[in-house]
Amino acid sequence: MSTGASNPEYVNARVRSRRAAMLSDEDYRKLIRMGPSEIARFMEETEYEQEINALGTRFSGVDLIEYALNRNLAKHFDDLLEWSEGQLYDRIVRYLRKFDVWNLKTIVRGIYTDSDPEEISTDLIRAGELDDGTIDRLVEVDSIEDVIEILDGTIFAEQLEDAYEEFEESGALVPLENALDRAFYENLLEDLGRPREGPEAKYVEFLEAEIDFLNARNALRLARSGADLDPAAYYIDGGVLFDESDLNRLVGDYDALVDHIAENKRYGDRLSEALDRLRDADSLIQFEHALDAALLEYADTLSSVYPTSISPVLSFVLAKEREVENIRAIARGREVGLDENEIEEELVIL
């Protein structure tokens, strides 16, 4: 635990500068019309220049783009920690464990699909708390039991152990992925309590929104999967939008699910445009992208209303993560021959 005063004004000023350098919607429209080598050249003219140049002798095409994106993302989040002091530093460290969750899900999926370790490594974002040595060991193992053993002593081990039996019975990854999310959010909220005023309250409000939207996403995924899984078993505690009975009631009714979000004063008043996108979504991927856009919009709202809280940092993390995902989706889409409209459907743009 860091001691000393936090410095949100300084960090948020640096974050605003970084946010201003991010790609615009117009940039995405340009990228959609380019092939992978053109995208890499375009990135060389942006703030990704350093990564493209450093990696350009070892990789090319989509591999170059993906490694450059992930290295750039990790650099930005390392900088956040370098700038931050006191409690703000501790809050950011804990939040960046979300990339441990991302990496562990990626590794587990890779083992499940018998993917090559190098292929798994391409998708990893080394911006969390797990060190490179641990991640490298995890990539090389060939069973999920080995993953759980390596994670012994981390915040994830106990939840994964509890979920492993259900994974074996169902053959579905949902129990393991949900266990990782639950461990992450329970640990985040554990030491915060539920303050209702001041900067800490805004941090909690943001986390509650993430949990609410994750529960909404899980409810729809379960409804669409056809698997015989109990929605309440995958409920993540800590949000304000759902309880377990709500999820059981709403899991099979898409319109009622969106209405439930709209009727909540916290979200309905602030997310009218995003909710319209949710209503118009006609596929699971569109719904998930609309949820991502809604969360981005909500984070931006909090950061503009509370500029000296952690909210601008969290908003930047989400926006930077989304930029990387958008560029990756464009590059992969072009590589496999998707047309411009198909690629655009894969993007999250506010």
mmCIF file of C-alpha atoms in Angstrom:
data_model
loop_
_atom_site.group_PDB
_atom_site.id
_atom_site.type_symbol
_atom_site.label_atom_id
_atom_site.label_comp_id
_atom_site.label_asym_id
_atom_site.label_seq_id
_atom_site.Cartn_x
_atom_site.Cartn_y
_atom_site.Cartn_z
ATOM 1 C CA MET A 1 0.000 0.000 0.000
ATOM 2 C CA SER A 2 1.392 3.388 -1.014
ATOM 3 C CA THR A 3 1.543 6.184 1.519
ATOM 4 C CA GLY A 4 1.383 9.911 0.984
ATOM 5 C CA ALA A 5 -1.023 12.188 -0.827
ATOM 6 C CA SER A 6 -2.729 11.367 -4.100
ATOM 7 C CA ASN A 7 -2.122 13.617 -7.108
ATOM 8 C CA PRO A 8 -5.234 13.365 -9.328
ATOM 9 C CA GLU A 9 -4.922 16.888 -10.800
ATOM 10 C CA TYR A 10 -1.462 16.144 -12.229
ATOM 11 C CA VAL A 11 -2.353 12.651 -13.461
ATOM 12 C CA ASN A 12 -5.628 13.772 -15.021
ATOM 13 C CA ALA A 13 -3.873 16.608 -16.876
ATOM 14 C CA ARG A 14 -1.466 14.058 -18.375
ATOM 15 C CA VAL A 15 -4.375 11.758 -19.201
ATOM 16 C CA ARG A 16 -6.234 14.553 -21.029
ATOM 17 C CA SER A 17 -3.162 15.107 -23.183
ATOM 18 C CA ARG A 18 -2.952 11.374 -24.020
ATOM 19 C CA ARG A 19 -6.679 11.232 -24.723
ATOM 20 C CA ALA A 20 -6.343 14.068 -27.242
ATOM 21 C CA ALA A 21 -3.789 12.033 -29.244
ATOM 22 C CA MET A 22 -6.129 9.077 -29.705
ATOM 23 C CA LEU A 23 -7.618 8.134 -33.066
ATOM 24 C CA SER A 24 -10.829 9.782 -34.216
ATOM 25 C CA ASP A 25 -13.877 8.209 -35.844
ATOM 26 C CA GLU A 26 -12.607 9.622 -39.141
ATOM 27 C CA ASP A 27 -9.299 7.789 -38.643
ATOM 28 C CA TYR A 28 -11.189 4.512 -38.227
ATOM 29 C CA ARG A 29 -13.077 5.140 -41.457
ATOM 30 C CA LYS A 30 -9.731 5.612 -43.233
ATOM 31 C CA LEU A 31 -8.274 2.444 -41.693
ATOM 32 C CA ILE A 32 -11.250 0.328 -42.795
ATOM 33 C CA ARG A 33 -10.261 0.985 -46.425
ATOM 34 C CA MET A 34 -6.615 -0.079 -45.895
ATOM 35 C CA GLY A 35 -4.825 -3.441 -45.962
ATOM 36 C CA PRO A 36 -2.642 -4.577 -43.016
ATOM 37 C CA SER A 37 0.618 -3.141 -44.407
ATOM 38 C CA GLU A 38 -1.085 0.231 -45.047
ATOM 39 C CA ILE A 39 -2.534 0.193 -41.525
ATOM 40 C CA ALA A 40 0.974 -0.380 -40.127
ATOM 41 C CA ARG A 41 2.290 2.569 -42.167
ATOM 42 C CA PHE A 42 -0.602 4.738 -40.941
ATOM 43 C CA MET A 43 0.187 3.770 -37.335
ATOM 44 C CA GLU A 44 3.809 4.791 -37.912
ATOM 45 C CA GLU A 45 2.561 8.353 -38.413
ATOM 46 C CA THR A 46 0.694 8.321 -35.084
ATOM 47 C CA GLU A 47 1.676 7.808 -31.455
ATOM 48 C CA TYR A 48 2.278 4.121 -32.273
ATOM 49 C CA GLU A 49 5.444 5.103 -34.193
ATOM 50 C CA GLN A 50 7.881 3.902 -31.526
ATOM 51 C CA GLU A 51 6.323 0.429 -31.278
ATOM 52 C CA ILE A 52 5.988 -0.047 -35.059
ATOM 53 C CA ASN A 53 9.635 0.906 -35.595
ATOM 54 C CA ALA A 54 10.909 -1.260 -32.726
ATOM 55 C CA LEU A 55 8.999 -4.351 -33.869
ATOM 56 C CA GLY A 56 9.083 -3.836 -37.635
ATOM 57 C CA THR A 57 12.246 -5.892 -38.184
ATOM 58 C CA ARG A 58 10.753 -8.991 -36.499
ATOM 59 C CA PHE A 59 7.113 -8.891 -37.531
ATOM 60 C CA SER A 60 4.943 -7.773 -40.433
ATOM 61 C CA GLY A 61 1.271 -7.457 -41.355
ATOM 62 C CA VAL A 62 -1.318 -8.217 -38.681
ATOM 63 C CA ASP A 63 1.297 -9.703 -36.303
ATOM 64 C CA LEU A 64 3.209 -6.403 -36.329
ATOM 65 C CA ILE A 65 0.008 -4.447 -35.687
ATOM 66 C CA GLU A 66 -1.079 -6.668 -32.792
ATOM 67 C CA TYR A 67 2.268 -6.745 -31.015
ATOM 68 C CA ALA A 68 2.593 -2.961 -31.451
ATOM 69 C CA LEU A 69 -0.925 -2.376 -30.081
ATOM 70 C CA ASN A 70 -0.352 -4.505 -26.996
ATOM 71 C CA ARG A 71 3.076 -3.009 -26.268
ATOM 72 C CA ASN A 72 1.679 0.512 -26.649
ATOM 73 C CA LEU A 73 -1.210 -0.246 -24.329
ATOM 74 C CA ALA A 74 1.118 -1.630 -21.660
ATOM 75 C CA LYS A 75 3.365 1.454 -22.026
ATOM 76 C CA HIS A 76 0.470 3.831 -21.425
ATOM 77 C CA PHE A 77 -0.631 1.992 -18.311
ATOM 78 C CA ASP A 78 2.946 1.779 -16.996
ATOM 79 C CA ASP A 79 3.049 5.567 -17.416
ATOM 80 C CA LEU A 80 -0.161 5.932 -15.380
ATOM 81 C CA LEU A 81 1.537 4.129 -12.505
ATOM 82 C CA GLU A 82 4.728 6.147 -12.948
ATOM 83 C CA TRP A 83 2.774 9.420 -12.644
ATOM 84 C CA SER A 84 0.517 8.383 -9.757
ATOM 85 C CA GLU A 85 1.133 8.679 -6.032
ATOM 86 C CA GLY A 86 -0.492 7.608 -2.791
ATOM 87 C CA GLN A 87 -3.967 6.127 -2.808
ATOM 88 C CA LEU A 88 -4.473 6.987 -6.481
ATOM 89 C CA TYR A 89 -1.544 4.702 -7.348
ATOM 90 C CA ASP A 90 -3.075 1.859 -5.322
ATOM 91 C CA ARG A 91 -6.462 2.297 -6.982
ATOM 92 C CA ILE A 92 -4.942 2.221 -10.487
ATOM 93 C CA VAL A 93 -2.799 -0.867 -9.710
ATOM 94 C CA ARG A 94 -5.865 -2.737 -8.527
ATOM 95 C CA TYR A 95 -7.944 -1.695 -11.521
ATOM 96 C CA LEU A 96 -5.249 -2.703 -14.012
ATOM 97 C CA ARG A 97 -5.584 -6.273 -12.749
ATOM 98 C CA LYS A 98 -8.401 -6.410 -15.304
ATOM 99 C CA PHE A 99 -5.618 -7.222 -17.791
ATOM 100 C CA ASP A 100 -4.621 -10.191 -15.659
ATOM 101 C CA VAL A 101 -8.230 -11.329 -16.126
ATOM 102 C CA TRP A 102 -7.973 -10.707 -19.886
ATOM 103 C CA ASN A 103 -4.728 -12.663 -20.112
ATOM 104 C CA LEU A 104 -5.967 -15.569 -18.008
ATOM 105 C CA LYS A 105 -9.163 -15.844 -20.066
ATOM 106 C CA THR A 106 -7.058 -15.774 -23.240
ATOM 107 C CA ILE A 107 -4.739 -18.508 -21.910
ATOM 108 C CA VAL A 108 -7.631 -20.692 -20.725
ATOM 109 C CA ARG A 109 -9.392 -20.342 -24.090
ATOM 110 C CA GLY A 110 -6.130 -21.166 -25.841
ATOM 111 C CA ILE A 111 -5.691 -24.361 -23.827
ATOM 112 C CA TYR A 112 -9.359 -25.260 -24.408
ATOM 113 C CA THR A 113 -8.972 -24.896 -28.189
ATOM 114 C CA ASP A 114 -5.482 -26.458 -28.243
ATOM 115 C CA SER A 115 -3.942 -23.264 -29.651
ATOM 116 C CA ASP A 116 -0.223 -22.784 -30.220
ATOM 117 C CA PRO A 117 1.537 -20.905 -27.339
ATOM 118 C CA GLU A 118 2.832 -18.259 -29.747
ATOM 119 C CA GLU A 119 -0.686 -17.675 -31.015
ATOM 120 C CA ILE A 120 -1.903 -17.222 -27.430
ATOM 121 C CA SER A 121 0.959 -14.800 -26.660
ATOM 122 C CA THR A 122 -0.059 -12.516 -29.520
ATOM 123 C CA ASP A 123 -3.300 -11.665 -27.730
ATOM 124 C CA LEU A 124 -1.830 -11.015 -24.288
ATOM 125 C CA ILE A 125 -1.718 -7.512 -22.806
ATOM 126 C CA ARG A 126 1.061 -7.369 -20.224
ATOM 127 C CA ALA A 127 -0.329 -4.494 -18.216
ATOM 128 C CA GLY A 128 -1.609 -6.272 -15.106
ATOM 129 C CA GLU A 129 0.035 -7.398 -11.890
ATOM 130 C CA LEU A 130 1.148 -10.899 -12.947
ATOM 131 C CA ASP A 131 4.818 -10.732 -13.917
ATOM 132 C CA ASP A 132 6.185 -11.792 -17.297
ATOM 133 C CA GLY A 133 7.739 -14.969 -15.870
ATOM 134 C CA THR A 134 4.388 -16.170 -14.527
ATOM 135 C CA ILE A 135 2.609 -15.326 -17.778
ATOM 136 C CA ASP A 136 5.283 -17.127 -19.823
ATOM 137 C CA ARG A 137 4.873 -20.248 -17.650
ATOM 138 C CA LEU A 138 1.083 -20.112 -18.020
ATOM 139 C CA VAL A 139 1.305 -19.887 -21.819
ATOM 140 C CA GLU A 140 3.384 -23.055 -22.000
ATOM 141 C CA VAL A 141 1.177 -25.375 -19.904
ATOM 142 C CA ASP A 142 -1.307 -27.688 -21.584
ATOM 143 C CA SER A 143 -4.004 -28.139 -18.931
ATOM 144 C CA ILE A 144 -6.312 -25.791 -17.028
ATOM 145 C CA GLU A 145 -5.415 -27.645 -13.815
ATOM 146 C CA ASP A 146 -1.803 -26.540 -14.354
ATOM 147 C CA VAL A 147 -2.990 -22.930 -14.736
ATOM 148 C CA ILE A 148 -4.796 -23.121 -11.394
ATOM 149 C CA GLU A 149 -1.708 -24.601 -9.738
ATOM 150 C CA ILE A 150 0.567 -21.802 -11.033
ATOM 151 C CA LEU A 151 -1.931 -19.206 -9.773
ATOM 152 C CA ASP A 152 -1.847 -20.579 -6.233
ATOM 153 C CA GLY A 153 -1.522 -17.638 -3.836
ATOM 154 C CA THR A 154 -3.120 -15.100 -6.200
ATOM 155 C CA ILE A 155 -6.590 -13.571 -5.884
ATOM 156 C CA PHE A 156 -7.807 -15.883 -8.685
ATOM 157 C CA ALA A 157 -6.879 -19.351 -7.405
ATOM 158 C CA GLU A 158 -9.735 -20.052 -4.984
ATOM 159 C CA GLN A 159 -12.499 -18.952 -7.367
ATOM 160 C CA LEU A 160 -10.986 -20.985 -10.226
ATOM 161 C CA GLU A 161 -10.713 -24.087 -8.035
ATOM 162 C CA ASP A 162 -14.387 -23.741 -7.084
ATOM 163 C CA ALA A 163 -15.396 -23.326 -10.754
ATOM 164 C CA TYR A 164 -13.289 -26.162 -12.152
ATOM 165 C CA GLU A 165 -15.703 -28.945 -11.221
ATOM 166 C CA GLU A 166 -18.568 -27.202 -13.006
ATOM 167 C CA PHE A 167 -16.347 -26.651 -16.034
ATOM 168 C CA GLU A 168 -15.612 -30.382 -16.140
ATOM 169 C CA GLU A 169 -19.314 -31.237 -15.862
ATOM 170 C CA SER A 170 -20.595 -28.739 -18.430
ATOM 171 C CA GLY A 171 -17.652 -28.570 -20.847
ATOM 172 C CA ALA A 172 -18.313 -24.810 -21.075
ATOM 173 C CA LEU A 173 -15.740 -22.115 -20.276
ATOM 174 C CA VAL A 174 -18.378 -19.832 -18.741
ATOM 175 C CA PRO A 175 -17.791 -21.026 -15.130
ATOM 176 C CA LEU A 176 -14.033 -20.365 -15.354
ATOM 177 C CA GLU A 177 -14.365 -16.984 -17.070
ATOM 178 C CA ASN A 178 -17.012 -15.905 -14.590
ATOM 179 C CA ALA A 179 -14.789 -17.004 -11.692
ATOM 180 C CA LEU A 180 -12.020 -14.700 -12.932
ATOM 181 C CA ASP A 181 -14.393 -11.728 -13.222
ATOM 182 C CA ARG A 182 -15.863 -12.418 -9.786
ATOM 183 C CA ALA A 183 -12.432 -12.642 -8.130
ATOM 184 C CA PHE A 184 -11.380 -9.358 -9.762
ATOM 185 C CA TYR A 185 -14.433 -7.321 -8.733
ATOM 186 C CA GLU A 186 -14.791 -8.810 -5.251
ATOM 187 C CA ASN A 187 -11.159 -7.945 -4.547
ATOM 188 C CA LEU A 188 -11.595 -4.412 -5.910
ATOM 189 C CA LEU A 189 -14.663 -3.654 -3.847
ATOM 190 C CA GLU A 190 -13.497 -5.422 -0.699
ATOM 191 C CA ASP A 191 -11.490 -2.572 0.770
ATOM 192 C CA LEU A 192 -13.586 0.285 -0.594
ATOM 193 C CA GLY A 193 -16.843 -0.161 1.282
ATOM 194 C CA ARG A 194 -19.672 1.783 -0.298
ATOM 195 C CA PRO A 195 -18.933 5.512 0.189
ATOM 196 C CA ARG A 196 -21.698 7.729 -1.221
ATOM 197 C CA GLU A 197 -19.799 10.996 -1.461
ATOM 198 C CA GLY A 198 -16.351 12.229 -2.380
ATOM 199 C CA PRO A 199 -13.862 10.873 -4.961
ATOM 200 C CA GLU A 200 -14.059 7.306 -3.633
ATOM 201 C CA ALA A 201 -17.799 7.280 -4.305
ATOM 202 C CA LYS A 202 -17.157 8.005 -7.990
ATOM 203 C CA TYR A 203 -14.717 5.114 -8.191
ATOM 204 C CA VAL A 204 -17.294 2.789 -6.665
ATOM 205 C CA GLU A 205 -19.996 4.128 -8.989
ATOM 206 C CA PHE A 206 -17.835 3.343 -12.005
ATOM 207 C CA LEU A 207 -17.126 -0.184 -10.749
ATOM 208 C CA GLU A 208 -20.823 -0.729 -10.094
ATOM 209 C CA ALA A 209 -21.540 0.259 -13.707
ATOM 210 C CA GLU A 210 -18.935 -2.211 -15.000
ATOM 211 C CA ILE A 211 -20.469 -4.981 -12.906
ATOM 212 C CA ASP A 212 -24.003 -4.085 -14.002
ATOM 213 C CA PHE A 213 -23.073 -4.186 -17.685
ATOM 214 C CA LEU A 214 -21.102 -7.399 -17.224
ATOM 215 C CA ASN A 215 -24.162 -9.009 -15.625
ATOM 216 C CA ALA A 216 -26.308 -7.801 -18.544
ATOM 217 C CA ARG A 217 -23.800 -9.252 -21.017
ATOM 218 C CA ASN A 218 -23.677 -12.568 -19.168
ATOM 219 C CA ALA A 219 -27.472 -12.788 -19.025
ATOM 220 C CA LEU A 220 -27.789 -12.414 -22.775
ATOM 221 C CA ARG A 221 -24.888 -14.760 -23.518
ATOM 222 C CA LEU A 222 -26.494 -17.447 -21.373
ATOM 223 C CA ALA A 223 -29.863 -16.911 -23.029
ATOM 224 C CA ARG A 224 -28.323 -17.206 -26.496
ATOM 225 C CA SER A 225 -25.989 -20.119 -25.674
ATOM 226 C CA GLY A 226 -28.706 -22.729 -25.173
ATOM 227 C CA ALA A 227 -26.524 -24.310 -22.469
ATOM 228 C CA ASP A 228 -28.265 -25.649 -19.398
ATOM 229 C CA LEU A 229 -26.678 -23.148 -17.022
ATOM 230 C CA ASP A 230 -28.319 -21.294 -14.149
ATOM 231 C CA PRO A 231 -28.089 -17.499 -14.703
ATOM 232 C CA ALA A 232 -28.028 -16.841 -10.954
ATOM 233 C CA ALA A 233 -24.873 -18.946 -10.655
ATOM 234 C CA TYR A 234 -23.092 -16.426 -12.880
ATOM 235 C CA TYR A 235 -24.359 -13.343 -11.128
ATOM 236 C CA ILE A 236 -21.553 -11.035 -9.959
ATOM 237 C CA ASP A 237 -22.350 -9.201 -6.750
ATOM 238 C CA GLY A 238 -21.584 -5.502 -6.384
ATOM 239 C CA GLY A 239 -23.755 -3.736 -8.968
ATOM 240 C CA VAL A 240 -26.979 -1.785 -8.466
ATOM 241 C CA LEU A 241 -28.989 -2.826 -11.521
ATOM 242 C CA PHE A 242 -29.725 -6.500 -10.934
ATOM 243 C CA ASP A 243 -30.155 -9.045 -8.213
ATOM 244 C CA GLU A 244 -30.121 -12.784 -8.829
ATOM 245 C CA SER A 245 -33.890 -12.991 -9.270
ATOM 246 C CA ASP A 246 -33.788 -10.165 -11.845
ATOM 247 C CA LEU A 247 -31.300 -12.110 -13.953
ATOM 248 C CA ASN A 248 -33.420 -15.261 -13.854
ATOM 249 C CA ARG A 249 -36.460 -13.252 -14.948
ATOM 250 C CA LEU A 250 -34.754 -11.234 -17.700
ATOM 251 C CA VAL A 251 -32.361 -13.769 -19.199
ATOM 252 C CA GLY A 252 -34.803 -14.872 -21.896
ATOM 253 C CA ASP A 253 -36.400 -11.494 -22.685
ATOM 254 C CA TYR A 254 -34.160 -9.082 -24.555
ATOM 255 C CA ASP A 255 -36.609 -6.142 -24.634
ATOM 256 C CA ALA A 256 -37.339 -6.481 -20.918
ATOM 257 C CA LEU A 257 -33.584 -6.529 -20.234
ATOM 258 C CA VAL A 258 -33.081 -3.202 -22.051
ATOM 259 C CA ASP A 259 -36.186 -1.722 -20.389
ATOM 260 C CA HIS A 260 -34.785 -2.740 -17.008
ATOM 261 C CA ILE A 261 -31.593 -0.747 -17.718
ATOM 262 C CA ALA A 262 -33.574 2.254 -19.019
ATOM 263 C CA GLU A 263 -35.839 2.330 -15.949
ATOM 264 C CA ASN A 264 -32.865 2.650 -13.613
ATOM 265 C CA LYS A 265 -32.488 6.354 -12.847
ATOM 266 C CA ARG A 266 -28.688 6.234 -12.737
ATOM 267 C CA TYR A 267 -28.391 4.889 -16.293
ATOM 268 C CA GLY A 268 -31.665 5.827 -17.979
ATOM 269 C CA ASP A 269 -31.118 9.560 -17.475
ATOM 270 C CA ARG A 270 -27.508 9.520 -18.687
ATOM 271 C CA LEU A 271 -27.480 6.912 -21.439
ATOM 272 C CA SER A 272 -30.473 7.652 -23.640
ATOM 273 C CA GLU A 273 -28.476 7.458 -26.902
ATOM 274 C CA ALA A 274 -26.642 4.312 -25.856
ATOM 275 C CA LEU A 275 -29.937 2.709 -24.833
ATOM 276 C CA ASP A 276 -31.345 3.482 -28.273
ATOM 277 C CA ARG A 277 -28.397 1.552 -29.740
ATOM 278 C CA LEU A 278 -29.146 -1.313 -27.379
ATOM 279 C CA ARG A 279 -32.757 -1.416 -28.583
ATOM 280 C CA ASP A 280 -31.625 -1.442 -32.220
ATOM 281 C CA ALA A 281 -29.073 -4.250 -31.730
ATOM 282 C CA ASP A 282 -30.147 -7.335 -33.651
ATOM 283 C CA SER A 283 -27.288 -9.687 -32.707
ATOM 284 C CA LEU A 284 -25.292 -10.619 -29.623
ATOM 285 C CA ILE A 285 -22.166 -8.865 -30.919
ATOM 286 C CA GLN A 286 -24.117 -5.644 -31.585
ATOM 287 C CA PHE A 287 -25.608 -5.802 -28.098
ATOM 288 C CA GLU A 288 -22.175 -6.285 -26.539
ATOM 289 C CA HIS A 289 -20.709 -3.420 -28.552
ATOM 290 C CA ALA A 290 -23.627 -1.199 -27.534
ATOM 291 C CA LEU A 291 -22.944 -2.083 -23.896
ATOM 292 C CA ASP A 292 -19.250 -1.212 -24.376
ATOM 293 C CA ALA A 293 -20.232 2.138 -25.900
ATOM 294 C CA ALA A 294 -22.670 2.784 -23.052
ATOM 295 C CA LEU A 295 -19.975 2.117 -20.446
ATOM 296 C CA LEU A 296 -17.556 4.435 -22.259
ATOM 297 C CA GLU A 297 -20.213 7.139 -22.361
ATOM 298 C CA TYR A 298 -20.966 6.651 -18.672
ATOM 299 C CA ALA A 299 -17.272 6.834 -17.729
ATOM 300 C CA ASP A 300 -16.858 10.013 -19.786
ATOM 301 C CA THR A 301 -19.863 11.531 -18.008
ATOM 302 C CA LEU A 302 -18.402 10.759 -14.587
ATOM 303 C CA SER A 303 -14.987 12.149 -15.586
ATOM 304 C CA SER A 304 -16.462 15.433 -16.835
ATOM 305 C CA VAL A 305 -18.614 15.897 -13.716
ATOM 306 C CA TYR A 306 -15.851 14.864 -11.276
ATOM 307 C CA PRO A 307 -12.573 15.950 -12.934
ATOM 308 C CA THR A 308 -10.425 15.599 -9.789
ATOM 309 C CA SER A 309 -11.477 12.029 -9.026
ATOM 310 C CA ILE A 310 -10.044 8.811 -10.475
ATOM 311 C CA SER A 311 -12.858 8.852 -13.068
ATOM 312 C CA PRO A 312 -10.810 10.511 -15.882
ATOM 313 C CA VAL A 313 -8.096 7.829 -15.474
ATOM 314 C CA LEU A 314 -10.650 5.015 -15.675
ATOM 315 C CA SER A 315 -12.300 6.665 -18.665
ATOM 316 C CA PHE A 316 -8.914 6.834 -20.413
ATOM 317 C CA VAL A 317 -8.166 3.176 -19.667
ATOM 318 C CA LEU A 318 -11.488 2.157 -21.221
ATOM 319 C CA ALA A 319 -11.051 4.445 -24.236
ATOM 320 C CA LYS A 320 -7.477 3.277 -24.895
ATOM 321 C CA GLU A 321 -8.528 -0.345 -24.543
ATOM 322 C CA ARG A 322 -11.326 0.282 -27.023
ATOM 323 C CA GLU A 323 -8.985 1.995 -29.520
ATOM 324 C CA VAL A 324 -6.688 -1.040 -29.471
ATOM 325 C CA GLU A 325 -9.639 -3.407 -29.934
ATOM 326 C CA ASN A 326 -10.953 -1.333 -32.847
ATOM 327 C CA ILE A 327 -7.614 -1.259 -34.684
ATOM 328 C CA ARG A 328 -7.151 -4.986 -34.064
ATOM 329 C CA ALA A 329 -10.654 -5.720 -35.420
ATOM 330 C CA ILE A 330 -9.956 -3.687 -38.562
ATOM 331 C CA ALA A 331 -6.603 -5.377 -39.215
ATOM 332 C CA ARG A 332 -7.994 -8.879 -38.653
ATOM 333 C CA GLY A 333 -11.071 -8.111 -40.715
ATOM 334 C CA ARG A 334 -9.017 -6.895 -43.654
ATOM 335 C CA GLU A 335 -6.740 -9.931 -43.397
ATOM 336 C CA VAL A 336 -9.649 -12.382 -43.743
ATOM 337 C CA GLY A 337 -11.384 -10.387 -46.477
ATOM 338 C CA LEU A 338 -14.354 -8.858 -44.646
ATOM 339 C CA ASP A 339 -15.977 -5.949 -46.473
ATOM 340 C CA GLU A 340 -16.083 -2.440 -44.999
ATOM 341 C CA ASN A 341 -19.611 -2.786 -43.591
ATOM 342 C CA GLU A 342 -18.783 -6.080 -41.898
ATOM 343 C CA ILE A 343 -15.680 -4.560 -40.297
ATOM 344 C CA GLU A 344 -17.570 -1.470 -39.149
ATOM 345 C CA GLU A 345 -20.015 -3.732 -37.281
ATOM 346 C CA GLU A 346 -17.053 -5.017 -35.262
ATOM 347 C CA LEU A 347 -16.115 -1.541 -33.997
ATOM 348 C CA VAL A 348 -17.219 0.333 -30.904
ATOM 349 C CA ILE A 349 -17.511 4.003 -31.806
ATOM 350 C CA LEU A 350 -19.389 6.570 -29.756
#
